[in-house]
CSV table of C-alpha atoms in Angstrom, one decimal:
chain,number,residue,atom,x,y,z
A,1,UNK,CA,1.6,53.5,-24.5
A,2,UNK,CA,-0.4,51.8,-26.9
A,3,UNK,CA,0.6,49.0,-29.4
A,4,UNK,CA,-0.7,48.3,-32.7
A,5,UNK,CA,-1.7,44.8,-32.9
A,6,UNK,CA,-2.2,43.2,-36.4
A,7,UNK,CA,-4.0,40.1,-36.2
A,8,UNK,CA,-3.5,38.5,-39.3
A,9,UNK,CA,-6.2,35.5,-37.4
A,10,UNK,CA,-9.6,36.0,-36.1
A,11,UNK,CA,-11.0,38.5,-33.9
A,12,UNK,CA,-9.6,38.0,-30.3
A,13,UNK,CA,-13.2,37.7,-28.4
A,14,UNK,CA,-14.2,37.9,-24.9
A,15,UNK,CA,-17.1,36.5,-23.2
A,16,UNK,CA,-17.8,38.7,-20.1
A,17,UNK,CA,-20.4,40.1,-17.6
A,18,UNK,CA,-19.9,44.1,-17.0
A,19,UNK,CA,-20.2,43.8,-13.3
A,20,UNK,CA,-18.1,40.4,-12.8
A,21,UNK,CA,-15.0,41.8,-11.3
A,22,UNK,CA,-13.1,38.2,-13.2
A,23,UNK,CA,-14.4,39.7,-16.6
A,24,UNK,CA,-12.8,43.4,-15.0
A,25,UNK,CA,-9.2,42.1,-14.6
A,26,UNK,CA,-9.0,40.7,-18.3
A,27,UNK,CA,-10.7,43.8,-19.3
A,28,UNK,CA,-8.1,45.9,-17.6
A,29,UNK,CA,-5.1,44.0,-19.2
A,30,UNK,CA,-6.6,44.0,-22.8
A,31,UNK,CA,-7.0,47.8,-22.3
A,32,UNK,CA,-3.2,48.1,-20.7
A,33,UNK,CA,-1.8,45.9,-23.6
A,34,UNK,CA,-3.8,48.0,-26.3
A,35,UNK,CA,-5.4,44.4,-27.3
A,36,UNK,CA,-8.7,45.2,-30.1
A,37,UNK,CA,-11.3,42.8,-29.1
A,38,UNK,CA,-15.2,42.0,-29.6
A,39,UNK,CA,-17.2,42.0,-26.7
A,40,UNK,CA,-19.3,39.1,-25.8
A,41,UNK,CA,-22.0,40.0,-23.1
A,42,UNK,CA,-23.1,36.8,-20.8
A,43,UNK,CA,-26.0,37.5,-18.1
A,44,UNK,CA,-25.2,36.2,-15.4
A,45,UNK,CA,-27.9,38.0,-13.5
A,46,UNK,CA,-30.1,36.3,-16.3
A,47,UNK,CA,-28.2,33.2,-15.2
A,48,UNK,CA,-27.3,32.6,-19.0
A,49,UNK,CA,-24.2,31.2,-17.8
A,50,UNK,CA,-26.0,28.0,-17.5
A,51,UNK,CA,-27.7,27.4,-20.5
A,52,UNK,CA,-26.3,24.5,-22.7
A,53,UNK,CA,-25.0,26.5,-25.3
A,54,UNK,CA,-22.8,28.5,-22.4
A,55,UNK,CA,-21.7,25.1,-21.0
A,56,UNK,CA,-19.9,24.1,-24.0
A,57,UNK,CA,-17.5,26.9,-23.6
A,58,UNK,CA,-17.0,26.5,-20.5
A,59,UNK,CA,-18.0,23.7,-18.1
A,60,UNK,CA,-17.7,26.3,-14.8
A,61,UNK,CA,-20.2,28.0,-15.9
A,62,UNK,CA,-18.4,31.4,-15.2
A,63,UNK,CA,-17.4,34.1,-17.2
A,64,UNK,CA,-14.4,35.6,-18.6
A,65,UNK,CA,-13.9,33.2,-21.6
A,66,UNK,CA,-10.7,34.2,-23.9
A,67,UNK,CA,-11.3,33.6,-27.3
A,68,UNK,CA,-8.0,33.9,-29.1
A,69,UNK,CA,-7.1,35.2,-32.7
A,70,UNK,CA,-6.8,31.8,-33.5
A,71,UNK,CA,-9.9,30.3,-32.5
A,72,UNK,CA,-9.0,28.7,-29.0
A,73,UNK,CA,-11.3,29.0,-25.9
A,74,UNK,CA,-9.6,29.7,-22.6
A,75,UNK,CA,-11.0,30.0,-19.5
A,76,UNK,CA,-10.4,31.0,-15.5
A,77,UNK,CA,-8.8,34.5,-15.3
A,78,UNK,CA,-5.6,33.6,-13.8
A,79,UNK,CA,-4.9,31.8,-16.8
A,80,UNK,CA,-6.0,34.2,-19.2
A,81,UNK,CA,-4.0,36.5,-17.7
A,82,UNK,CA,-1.1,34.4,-18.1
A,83,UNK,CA,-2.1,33.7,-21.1
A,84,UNK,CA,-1.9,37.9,-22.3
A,85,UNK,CA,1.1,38.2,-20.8
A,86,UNK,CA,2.9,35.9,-22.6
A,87,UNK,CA,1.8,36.5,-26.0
A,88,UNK,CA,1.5,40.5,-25.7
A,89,UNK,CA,4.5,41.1,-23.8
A,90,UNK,CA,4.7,44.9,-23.9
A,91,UNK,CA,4.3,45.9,-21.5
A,92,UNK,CA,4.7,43.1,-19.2
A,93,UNK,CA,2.4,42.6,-16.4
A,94,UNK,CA,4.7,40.5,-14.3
A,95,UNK,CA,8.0,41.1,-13.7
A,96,UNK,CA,10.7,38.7,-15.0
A,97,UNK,CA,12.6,38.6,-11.7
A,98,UNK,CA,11.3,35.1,-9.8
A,99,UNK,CA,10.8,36.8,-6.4
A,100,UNK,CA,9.3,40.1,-7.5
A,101,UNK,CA,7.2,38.0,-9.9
A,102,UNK,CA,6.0,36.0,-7.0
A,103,UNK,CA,4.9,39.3,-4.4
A,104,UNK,CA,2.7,39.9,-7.5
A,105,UNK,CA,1.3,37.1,-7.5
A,106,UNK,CA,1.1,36.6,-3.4
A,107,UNK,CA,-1.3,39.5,-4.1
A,108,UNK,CA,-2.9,38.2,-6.7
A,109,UNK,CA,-3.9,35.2,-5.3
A,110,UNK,CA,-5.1,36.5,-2.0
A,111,UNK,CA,-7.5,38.5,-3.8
A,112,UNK,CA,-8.4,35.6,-6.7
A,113,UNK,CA,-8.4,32.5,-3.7
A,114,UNK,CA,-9.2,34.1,-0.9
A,115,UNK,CA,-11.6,36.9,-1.5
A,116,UNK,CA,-13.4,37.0,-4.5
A,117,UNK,CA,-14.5,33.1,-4.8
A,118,UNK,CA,-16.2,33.2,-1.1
A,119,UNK,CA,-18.4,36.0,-2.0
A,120,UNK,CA,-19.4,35.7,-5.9
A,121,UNK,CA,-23.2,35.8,-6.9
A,122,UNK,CA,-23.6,31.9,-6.8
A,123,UNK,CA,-22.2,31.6,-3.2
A,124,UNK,CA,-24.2,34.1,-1.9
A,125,UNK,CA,-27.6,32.6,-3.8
A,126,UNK,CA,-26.7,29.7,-1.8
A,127,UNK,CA,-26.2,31.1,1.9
A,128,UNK,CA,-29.2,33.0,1.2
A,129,UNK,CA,-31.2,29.5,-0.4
A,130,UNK,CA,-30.3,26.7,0.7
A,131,UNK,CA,-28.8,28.0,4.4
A,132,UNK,CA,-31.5,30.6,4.7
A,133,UNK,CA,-29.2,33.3,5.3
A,134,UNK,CA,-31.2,36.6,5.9
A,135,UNK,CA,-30.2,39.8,3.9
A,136,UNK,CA,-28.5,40.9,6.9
A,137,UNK,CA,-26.6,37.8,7.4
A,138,UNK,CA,-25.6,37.9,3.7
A,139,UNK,CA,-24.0,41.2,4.6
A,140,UNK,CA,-22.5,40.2,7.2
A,141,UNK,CA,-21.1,37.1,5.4
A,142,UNK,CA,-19.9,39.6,2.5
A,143,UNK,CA,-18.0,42.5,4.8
A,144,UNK,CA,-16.3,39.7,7.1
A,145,UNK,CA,-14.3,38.1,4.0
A,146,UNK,CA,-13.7,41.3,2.2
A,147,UNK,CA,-12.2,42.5,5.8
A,148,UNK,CA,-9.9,39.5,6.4
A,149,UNK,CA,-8.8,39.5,2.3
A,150,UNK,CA,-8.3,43.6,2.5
A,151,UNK,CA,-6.1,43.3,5.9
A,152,UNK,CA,-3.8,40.5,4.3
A,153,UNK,CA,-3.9,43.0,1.2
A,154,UNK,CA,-2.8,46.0,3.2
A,155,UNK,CA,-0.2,44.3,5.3
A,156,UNK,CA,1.5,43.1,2.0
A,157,UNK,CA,1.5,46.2,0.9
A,158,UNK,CA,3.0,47.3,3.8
A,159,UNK,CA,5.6,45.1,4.3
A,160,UNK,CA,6.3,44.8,0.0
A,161,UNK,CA,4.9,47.7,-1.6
A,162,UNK,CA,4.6,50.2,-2.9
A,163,UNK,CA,3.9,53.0,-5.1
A,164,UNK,CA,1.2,54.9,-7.2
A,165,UNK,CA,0.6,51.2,-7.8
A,166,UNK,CA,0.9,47.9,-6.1
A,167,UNK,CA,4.5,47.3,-7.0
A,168,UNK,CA,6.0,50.6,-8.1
A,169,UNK,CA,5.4,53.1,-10.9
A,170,UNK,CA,3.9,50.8,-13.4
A,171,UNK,CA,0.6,48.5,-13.4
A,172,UNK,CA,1.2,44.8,-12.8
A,173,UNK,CA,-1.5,41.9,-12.3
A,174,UNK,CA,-1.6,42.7,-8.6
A,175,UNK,CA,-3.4,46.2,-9.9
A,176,UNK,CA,-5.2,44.1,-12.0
A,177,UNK,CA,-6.9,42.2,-9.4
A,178,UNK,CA,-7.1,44.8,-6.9
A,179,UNK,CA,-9.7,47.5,-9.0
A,180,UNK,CA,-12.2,45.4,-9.4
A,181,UNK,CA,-11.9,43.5,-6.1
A,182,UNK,CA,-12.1,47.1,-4.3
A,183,UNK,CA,-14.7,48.6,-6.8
A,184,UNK,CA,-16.5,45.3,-5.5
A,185,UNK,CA,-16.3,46.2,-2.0
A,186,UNK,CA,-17.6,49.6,-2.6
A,187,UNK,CA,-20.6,48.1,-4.2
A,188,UNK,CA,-21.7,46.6,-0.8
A,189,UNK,CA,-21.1,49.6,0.9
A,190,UNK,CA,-17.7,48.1,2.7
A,191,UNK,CA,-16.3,50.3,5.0
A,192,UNK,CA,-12.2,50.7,3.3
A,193,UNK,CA,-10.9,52.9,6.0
A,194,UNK,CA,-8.6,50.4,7.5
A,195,UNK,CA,-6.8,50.1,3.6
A,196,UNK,CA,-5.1,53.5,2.4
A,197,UNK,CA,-2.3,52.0,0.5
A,198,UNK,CA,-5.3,50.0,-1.2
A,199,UNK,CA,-7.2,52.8,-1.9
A,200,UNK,CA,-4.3,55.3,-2.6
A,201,UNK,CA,-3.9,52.8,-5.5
A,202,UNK,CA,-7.1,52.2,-6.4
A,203,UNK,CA,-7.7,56.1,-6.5
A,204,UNK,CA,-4.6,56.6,-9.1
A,205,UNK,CA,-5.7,54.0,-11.2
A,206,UNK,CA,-9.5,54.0,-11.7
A,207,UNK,CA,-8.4,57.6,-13.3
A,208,UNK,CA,-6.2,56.3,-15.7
A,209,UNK,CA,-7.8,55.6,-19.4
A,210,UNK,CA,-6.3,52.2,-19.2
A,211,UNK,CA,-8.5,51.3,-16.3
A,212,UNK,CA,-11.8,53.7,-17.2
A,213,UNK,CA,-12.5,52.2,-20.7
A,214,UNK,CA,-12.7,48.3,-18.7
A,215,UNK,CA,-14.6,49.6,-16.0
A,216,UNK,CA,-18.8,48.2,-16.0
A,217,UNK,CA,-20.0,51.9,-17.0
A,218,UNK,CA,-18.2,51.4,-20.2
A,219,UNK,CA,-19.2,48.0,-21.4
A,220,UNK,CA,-21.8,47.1,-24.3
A,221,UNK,CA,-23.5,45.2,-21.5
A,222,UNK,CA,-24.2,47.8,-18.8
A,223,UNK,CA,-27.5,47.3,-16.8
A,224,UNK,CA,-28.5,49.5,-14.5
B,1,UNK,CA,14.7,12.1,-12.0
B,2,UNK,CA,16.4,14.0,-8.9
B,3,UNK,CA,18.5,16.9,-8.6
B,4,UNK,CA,21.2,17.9,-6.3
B,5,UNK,CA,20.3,20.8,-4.7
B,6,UNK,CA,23.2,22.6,-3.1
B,7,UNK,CA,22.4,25.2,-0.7
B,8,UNK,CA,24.9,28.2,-0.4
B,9,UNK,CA,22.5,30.4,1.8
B,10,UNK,CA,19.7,28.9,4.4
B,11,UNK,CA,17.7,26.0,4.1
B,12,UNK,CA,14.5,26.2,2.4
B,13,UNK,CA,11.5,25.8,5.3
B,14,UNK,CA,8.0,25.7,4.5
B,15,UNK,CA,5.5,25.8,6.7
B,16,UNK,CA,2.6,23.5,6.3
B,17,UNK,CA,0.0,21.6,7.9
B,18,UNK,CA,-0.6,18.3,7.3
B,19,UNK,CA,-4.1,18.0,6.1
B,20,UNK,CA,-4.4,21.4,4.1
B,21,UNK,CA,-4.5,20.0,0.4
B,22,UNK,CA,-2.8,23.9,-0.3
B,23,UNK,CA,0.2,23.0,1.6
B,24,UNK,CA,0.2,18.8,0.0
B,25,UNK,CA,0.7,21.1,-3.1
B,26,UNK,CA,3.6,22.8,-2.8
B,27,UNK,CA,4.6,19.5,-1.1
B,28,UNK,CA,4.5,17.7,-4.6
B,29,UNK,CA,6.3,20.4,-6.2
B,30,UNK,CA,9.2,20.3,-3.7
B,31,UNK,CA,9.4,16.7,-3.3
B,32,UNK,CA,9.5,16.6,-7.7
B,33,UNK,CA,11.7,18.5,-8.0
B,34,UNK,CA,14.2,17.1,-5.3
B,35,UNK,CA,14.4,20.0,-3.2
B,36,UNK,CA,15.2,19.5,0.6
B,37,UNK,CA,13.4,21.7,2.9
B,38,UNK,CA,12.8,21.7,7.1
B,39,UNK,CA,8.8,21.1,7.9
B,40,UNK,CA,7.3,23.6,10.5
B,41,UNK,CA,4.5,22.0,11.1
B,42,UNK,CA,1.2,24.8,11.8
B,43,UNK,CA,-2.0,23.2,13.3
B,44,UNK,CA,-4.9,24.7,11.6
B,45,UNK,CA,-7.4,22.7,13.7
B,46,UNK,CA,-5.9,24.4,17.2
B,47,UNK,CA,-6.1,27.9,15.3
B,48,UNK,CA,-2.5,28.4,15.5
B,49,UNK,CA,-2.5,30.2,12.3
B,50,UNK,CA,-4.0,32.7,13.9
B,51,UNK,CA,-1.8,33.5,16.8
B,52,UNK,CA,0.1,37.3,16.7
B,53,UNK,CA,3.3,35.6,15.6
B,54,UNK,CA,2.1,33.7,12.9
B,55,UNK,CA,0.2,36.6,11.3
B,56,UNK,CA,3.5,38.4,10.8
B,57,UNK,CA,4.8,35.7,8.7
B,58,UNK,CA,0.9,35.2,6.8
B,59,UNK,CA,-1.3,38.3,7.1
B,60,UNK,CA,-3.8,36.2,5.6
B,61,UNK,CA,-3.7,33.5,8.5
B,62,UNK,CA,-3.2,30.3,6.3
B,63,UNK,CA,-0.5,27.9,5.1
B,64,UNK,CA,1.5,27.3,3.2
B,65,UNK,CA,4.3,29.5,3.5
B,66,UNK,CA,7.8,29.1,1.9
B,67,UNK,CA,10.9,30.5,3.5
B,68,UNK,CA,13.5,31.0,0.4
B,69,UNK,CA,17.2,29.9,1.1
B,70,UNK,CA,17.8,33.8,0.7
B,71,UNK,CA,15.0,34.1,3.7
B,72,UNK,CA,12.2,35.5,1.9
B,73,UNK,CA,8.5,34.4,2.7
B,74,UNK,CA,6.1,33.4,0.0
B,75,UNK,CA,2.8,33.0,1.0
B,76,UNK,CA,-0.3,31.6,-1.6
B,77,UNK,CA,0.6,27.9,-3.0
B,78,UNK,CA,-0.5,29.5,-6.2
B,79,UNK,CA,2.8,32.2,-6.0
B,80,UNK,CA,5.1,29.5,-4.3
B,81,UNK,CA,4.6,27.3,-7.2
B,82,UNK,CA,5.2,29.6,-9.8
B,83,UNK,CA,8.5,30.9,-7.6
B,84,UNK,CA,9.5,27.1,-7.7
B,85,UNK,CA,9.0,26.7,-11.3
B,86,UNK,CA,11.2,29.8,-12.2
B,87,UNK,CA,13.7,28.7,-9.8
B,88,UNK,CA,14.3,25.1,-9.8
B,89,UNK,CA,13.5,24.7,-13.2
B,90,UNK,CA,14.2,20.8,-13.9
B,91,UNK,CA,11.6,19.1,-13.8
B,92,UNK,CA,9.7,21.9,-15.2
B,93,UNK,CA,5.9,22.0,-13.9
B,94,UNK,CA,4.6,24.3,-16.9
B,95,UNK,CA,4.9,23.8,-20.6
B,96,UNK,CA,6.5,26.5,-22.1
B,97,UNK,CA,3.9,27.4,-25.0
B,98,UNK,CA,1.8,29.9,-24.1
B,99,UNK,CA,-1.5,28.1,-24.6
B,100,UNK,CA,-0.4,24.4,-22.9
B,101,UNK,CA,0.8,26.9,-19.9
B,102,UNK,CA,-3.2,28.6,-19.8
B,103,UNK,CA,-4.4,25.0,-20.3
B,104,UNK,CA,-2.9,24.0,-17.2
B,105,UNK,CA,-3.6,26.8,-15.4
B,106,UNK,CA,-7.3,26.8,-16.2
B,107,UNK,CA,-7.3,23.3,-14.7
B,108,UNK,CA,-5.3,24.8,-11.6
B,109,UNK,CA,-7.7,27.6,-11.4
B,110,UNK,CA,-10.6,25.5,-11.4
B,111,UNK,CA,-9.3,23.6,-8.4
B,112,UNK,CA,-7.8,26.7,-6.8
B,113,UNK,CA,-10.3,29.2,-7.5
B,114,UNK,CA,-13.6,27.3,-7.7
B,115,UNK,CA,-13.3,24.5,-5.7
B,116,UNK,CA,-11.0,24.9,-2.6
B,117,UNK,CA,-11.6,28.7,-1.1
B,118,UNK,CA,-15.1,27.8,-0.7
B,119,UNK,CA,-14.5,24.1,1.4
B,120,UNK,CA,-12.0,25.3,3.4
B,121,UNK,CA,-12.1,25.5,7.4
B,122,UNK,CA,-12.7,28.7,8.1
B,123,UNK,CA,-15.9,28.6,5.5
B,124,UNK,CA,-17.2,25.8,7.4
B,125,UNK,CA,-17.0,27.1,10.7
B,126,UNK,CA,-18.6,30.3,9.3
B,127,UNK,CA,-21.8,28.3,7.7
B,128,UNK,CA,-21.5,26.1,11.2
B,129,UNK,CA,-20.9,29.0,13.9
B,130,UNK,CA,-22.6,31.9,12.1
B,131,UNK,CA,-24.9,31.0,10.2
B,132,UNK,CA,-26.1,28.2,12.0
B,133,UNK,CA,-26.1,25.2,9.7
B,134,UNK,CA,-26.5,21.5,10.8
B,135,UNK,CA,-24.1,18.8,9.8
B,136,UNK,CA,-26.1,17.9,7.0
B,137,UNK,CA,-26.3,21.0,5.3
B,138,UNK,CA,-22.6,21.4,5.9
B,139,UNK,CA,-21.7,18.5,4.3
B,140,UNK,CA,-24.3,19.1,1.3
B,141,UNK,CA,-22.9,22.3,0.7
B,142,UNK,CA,-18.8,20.6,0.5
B,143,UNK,CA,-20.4,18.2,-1.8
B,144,UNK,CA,-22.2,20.3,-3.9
B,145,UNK,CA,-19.5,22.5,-4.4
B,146,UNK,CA,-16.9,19.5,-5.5
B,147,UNK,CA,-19.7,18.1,-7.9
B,148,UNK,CA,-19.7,21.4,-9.4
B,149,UNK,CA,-15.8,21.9,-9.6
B,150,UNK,CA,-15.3,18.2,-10.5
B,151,UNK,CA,-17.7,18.6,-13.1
B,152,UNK,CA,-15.2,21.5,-14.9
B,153,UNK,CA,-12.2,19.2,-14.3
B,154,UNK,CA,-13.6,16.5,-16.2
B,155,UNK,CA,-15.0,18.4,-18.5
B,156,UNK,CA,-12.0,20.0,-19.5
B,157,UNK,CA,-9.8,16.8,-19.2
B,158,UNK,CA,-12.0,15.3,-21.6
B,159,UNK,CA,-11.7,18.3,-24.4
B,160,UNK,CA,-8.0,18.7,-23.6
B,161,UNK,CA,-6.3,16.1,-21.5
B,162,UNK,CA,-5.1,13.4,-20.9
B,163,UNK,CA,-2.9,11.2,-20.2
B,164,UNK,CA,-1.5,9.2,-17.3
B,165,UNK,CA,-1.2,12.9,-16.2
B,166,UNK,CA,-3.8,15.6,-16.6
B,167,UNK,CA,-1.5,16.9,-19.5
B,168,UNK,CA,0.3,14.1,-21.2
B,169,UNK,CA,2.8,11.7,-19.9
B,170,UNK,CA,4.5,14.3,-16.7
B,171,UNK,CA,3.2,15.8,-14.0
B,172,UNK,CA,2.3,19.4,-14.6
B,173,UNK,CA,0.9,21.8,-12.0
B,174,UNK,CA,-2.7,20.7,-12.8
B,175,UNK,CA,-1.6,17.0,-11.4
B,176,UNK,CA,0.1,19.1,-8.3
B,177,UNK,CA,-3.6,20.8,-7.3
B,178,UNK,CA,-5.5,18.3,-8.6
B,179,UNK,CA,-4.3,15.0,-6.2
B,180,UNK,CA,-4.8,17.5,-3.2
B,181,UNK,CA,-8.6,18.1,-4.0
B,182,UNK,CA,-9.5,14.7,-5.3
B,183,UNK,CA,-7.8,13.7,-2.0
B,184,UNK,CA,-9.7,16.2,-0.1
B,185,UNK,CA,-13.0,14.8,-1.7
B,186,UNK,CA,-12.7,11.3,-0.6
B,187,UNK,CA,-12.0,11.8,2.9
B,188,UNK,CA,-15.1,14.0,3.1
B,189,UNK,CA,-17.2,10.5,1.3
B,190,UNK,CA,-17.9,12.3,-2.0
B,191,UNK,CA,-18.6,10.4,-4.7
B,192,UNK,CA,-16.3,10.2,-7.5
B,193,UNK,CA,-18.0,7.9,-9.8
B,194,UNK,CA,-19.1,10.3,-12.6
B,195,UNK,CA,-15.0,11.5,-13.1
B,196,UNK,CA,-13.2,8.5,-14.7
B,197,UNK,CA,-10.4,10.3,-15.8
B,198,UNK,CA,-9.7,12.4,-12.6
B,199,UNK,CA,-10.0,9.1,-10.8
B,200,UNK,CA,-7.5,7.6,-13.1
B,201,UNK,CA,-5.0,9.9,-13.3
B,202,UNK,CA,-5.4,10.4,-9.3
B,203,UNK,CA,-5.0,6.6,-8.8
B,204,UNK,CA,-1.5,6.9,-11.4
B,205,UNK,CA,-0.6,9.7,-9.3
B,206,UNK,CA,-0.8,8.8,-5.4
B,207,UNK,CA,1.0,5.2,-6.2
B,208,UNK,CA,4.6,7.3,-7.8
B,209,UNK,CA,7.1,8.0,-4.8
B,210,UNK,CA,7.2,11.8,-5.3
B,211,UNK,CA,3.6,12.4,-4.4
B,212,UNK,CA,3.3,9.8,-2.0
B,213,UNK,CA,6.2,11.1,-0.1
B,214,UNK,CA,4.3,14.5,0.1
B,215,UNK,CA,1.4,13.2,1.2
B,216,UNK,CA,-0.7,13.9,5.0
B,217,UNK,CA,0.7,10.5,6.7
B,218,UNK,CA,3.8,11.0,5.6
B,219,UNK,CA,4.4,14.3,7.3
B,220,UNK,CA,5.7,15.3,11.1
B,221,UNK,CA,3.0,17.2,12.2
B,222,UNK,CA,0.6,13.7,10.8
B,223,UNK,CA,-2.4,13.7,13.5
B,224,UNK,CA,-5.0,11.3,13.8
């Protein structure tokens, strides 16, 4: 399953956060793709992320942060992601077929635009800050968009889907997104009864070494 | 710089709203790359996204949706763009080497992932209805969040941009999700004095026929 990869460049580097489910997915694909990398640990509960240093390499002030084998700084996930797939095409994350390609990415999205941005660590410092949300507000806040982003989830499944993973019998970037957005969920105590086909996948994959050596529990940066 | 299209199966449809800077995207890209399509117009503001019919063409209750001339729905602007790309590939949207592609799409993710989940309506009925904020803390909190984003898109334009595009000399998808936003921004009063070279390429960008043509008061469903 796994490729040898001689980089005849620098060390591919990655800056990341072990419970920032962004960092997760391009954990997850360098593990899938058998990519070597060192392991760059950012706060972000230590809000390291916006020191002036951090800003330099990259202005959003989030983690992951690609550092390629030749020296080149990429940010956002989506694009990293990308990014992998095209340079370490085996085996391929997306499929080449334009429609297939784009129910991945339907899924993808709803999960990467819909779901995780509304209910990351700097949105909820601000409901709870500057709105005053109480904790049990925050909650509610969290479990409302995780429930409308999981039923859109499920129905694609549903309608598109699927196997022991999102699109069949091999892991694509709809897999990808969906571990950590579900191992998110479960965090917070979500209620994911409404979602088998979700968590029938999730189940098969978070077993699979692929998925295990990206997961939080296995990063340099673990905090308890 | 426009293509014949010829249709052997249905027409393409999309359905949009006039005012959501998601569906203005996929709007560029279609009106780009010459492709005719029939306009179902879905007002957001009367909630018709969420009627029982609509959420079996979008589980996830937004727009825009495409309807392929095979009959397939896409949903996600992020998924429809890239399905546009692959299929209607003159004039291309992304660069073909790998790192100008993540360039772009880091820009595309800053807008997409960053800066537009968290402004959209249903967030700011939520912070309204729920958790109780007053006008002025609604419109602190869209402001605050497009200083931030903003802040990344200059940022990054500045280290690897620009031209009279965000990437050289033709539009890319960066300039597709990027005119939305900016567009978005000044109709909610944000100030836009600290990005020069957003506001340039914005200003390049709204005055070329194939964006104007896609934009709010040029559609059907145009309200006032």
């Amino acid at each position: 399953m796994y490729i040898t990869t001689i980089f005849w460049g620098l060390a591919v580097q990655l800056y990341s956060f072990c419970f920032s489910s962004t960092s997760y997915r391009v954990r997850i694909a360098l593990s899938i793709k058998g990519i070597d990398y060192d392991y760059l640990g950012v706060n972000l509960r230590a809000g390291e992320q916006r020191s002036d240093s951090y800003i330099k390499i990259n202005p959003a002030k989030g983690v992951p942060v690609l550092v390629t084998d030749e020296g080149d700084e990429i940010t956002q996930s989506m694009a990293i992601l990308s990014y992998l797939d095209d340079l370490y095409p085996a085996p391929a994350l997306l499929p080449k077929d334009s429609l297939a390609k784009a129910r991945v990415l339907e899924l993808c999205n709803i999960i990467a635009c819909d779901m995780h941005p509304v209910n990351n660590l700097r949105i909820l410092a601000y409901i709870q800050g500057e709105l005053g949300a109480r904790d049990e507000q925050k909650d509610a806040w969290y479990k409302h968009w995780i429930a409308e982003g999981m039923n859109a989830v499920e129905a694609q499944l549903s309608k598109h889907g699927f196997g022991d993973f999102c699109f069949g019998d091999a892991p694509t970037l709809a897999d990808v997104c969906l571990i950590p957005q579900v191992t998110n969920a479960l965090r917070f105590k979500c209620d994911m009864s409404a979602y088998p086909r979700a968590m029938a996948i999730y189940e098969h994959c978070i077993a699979l070494p692929e998925f295990e050596r990206a997961a939080a529990a296995n990063q340099p940066d673990m905090i308890n």
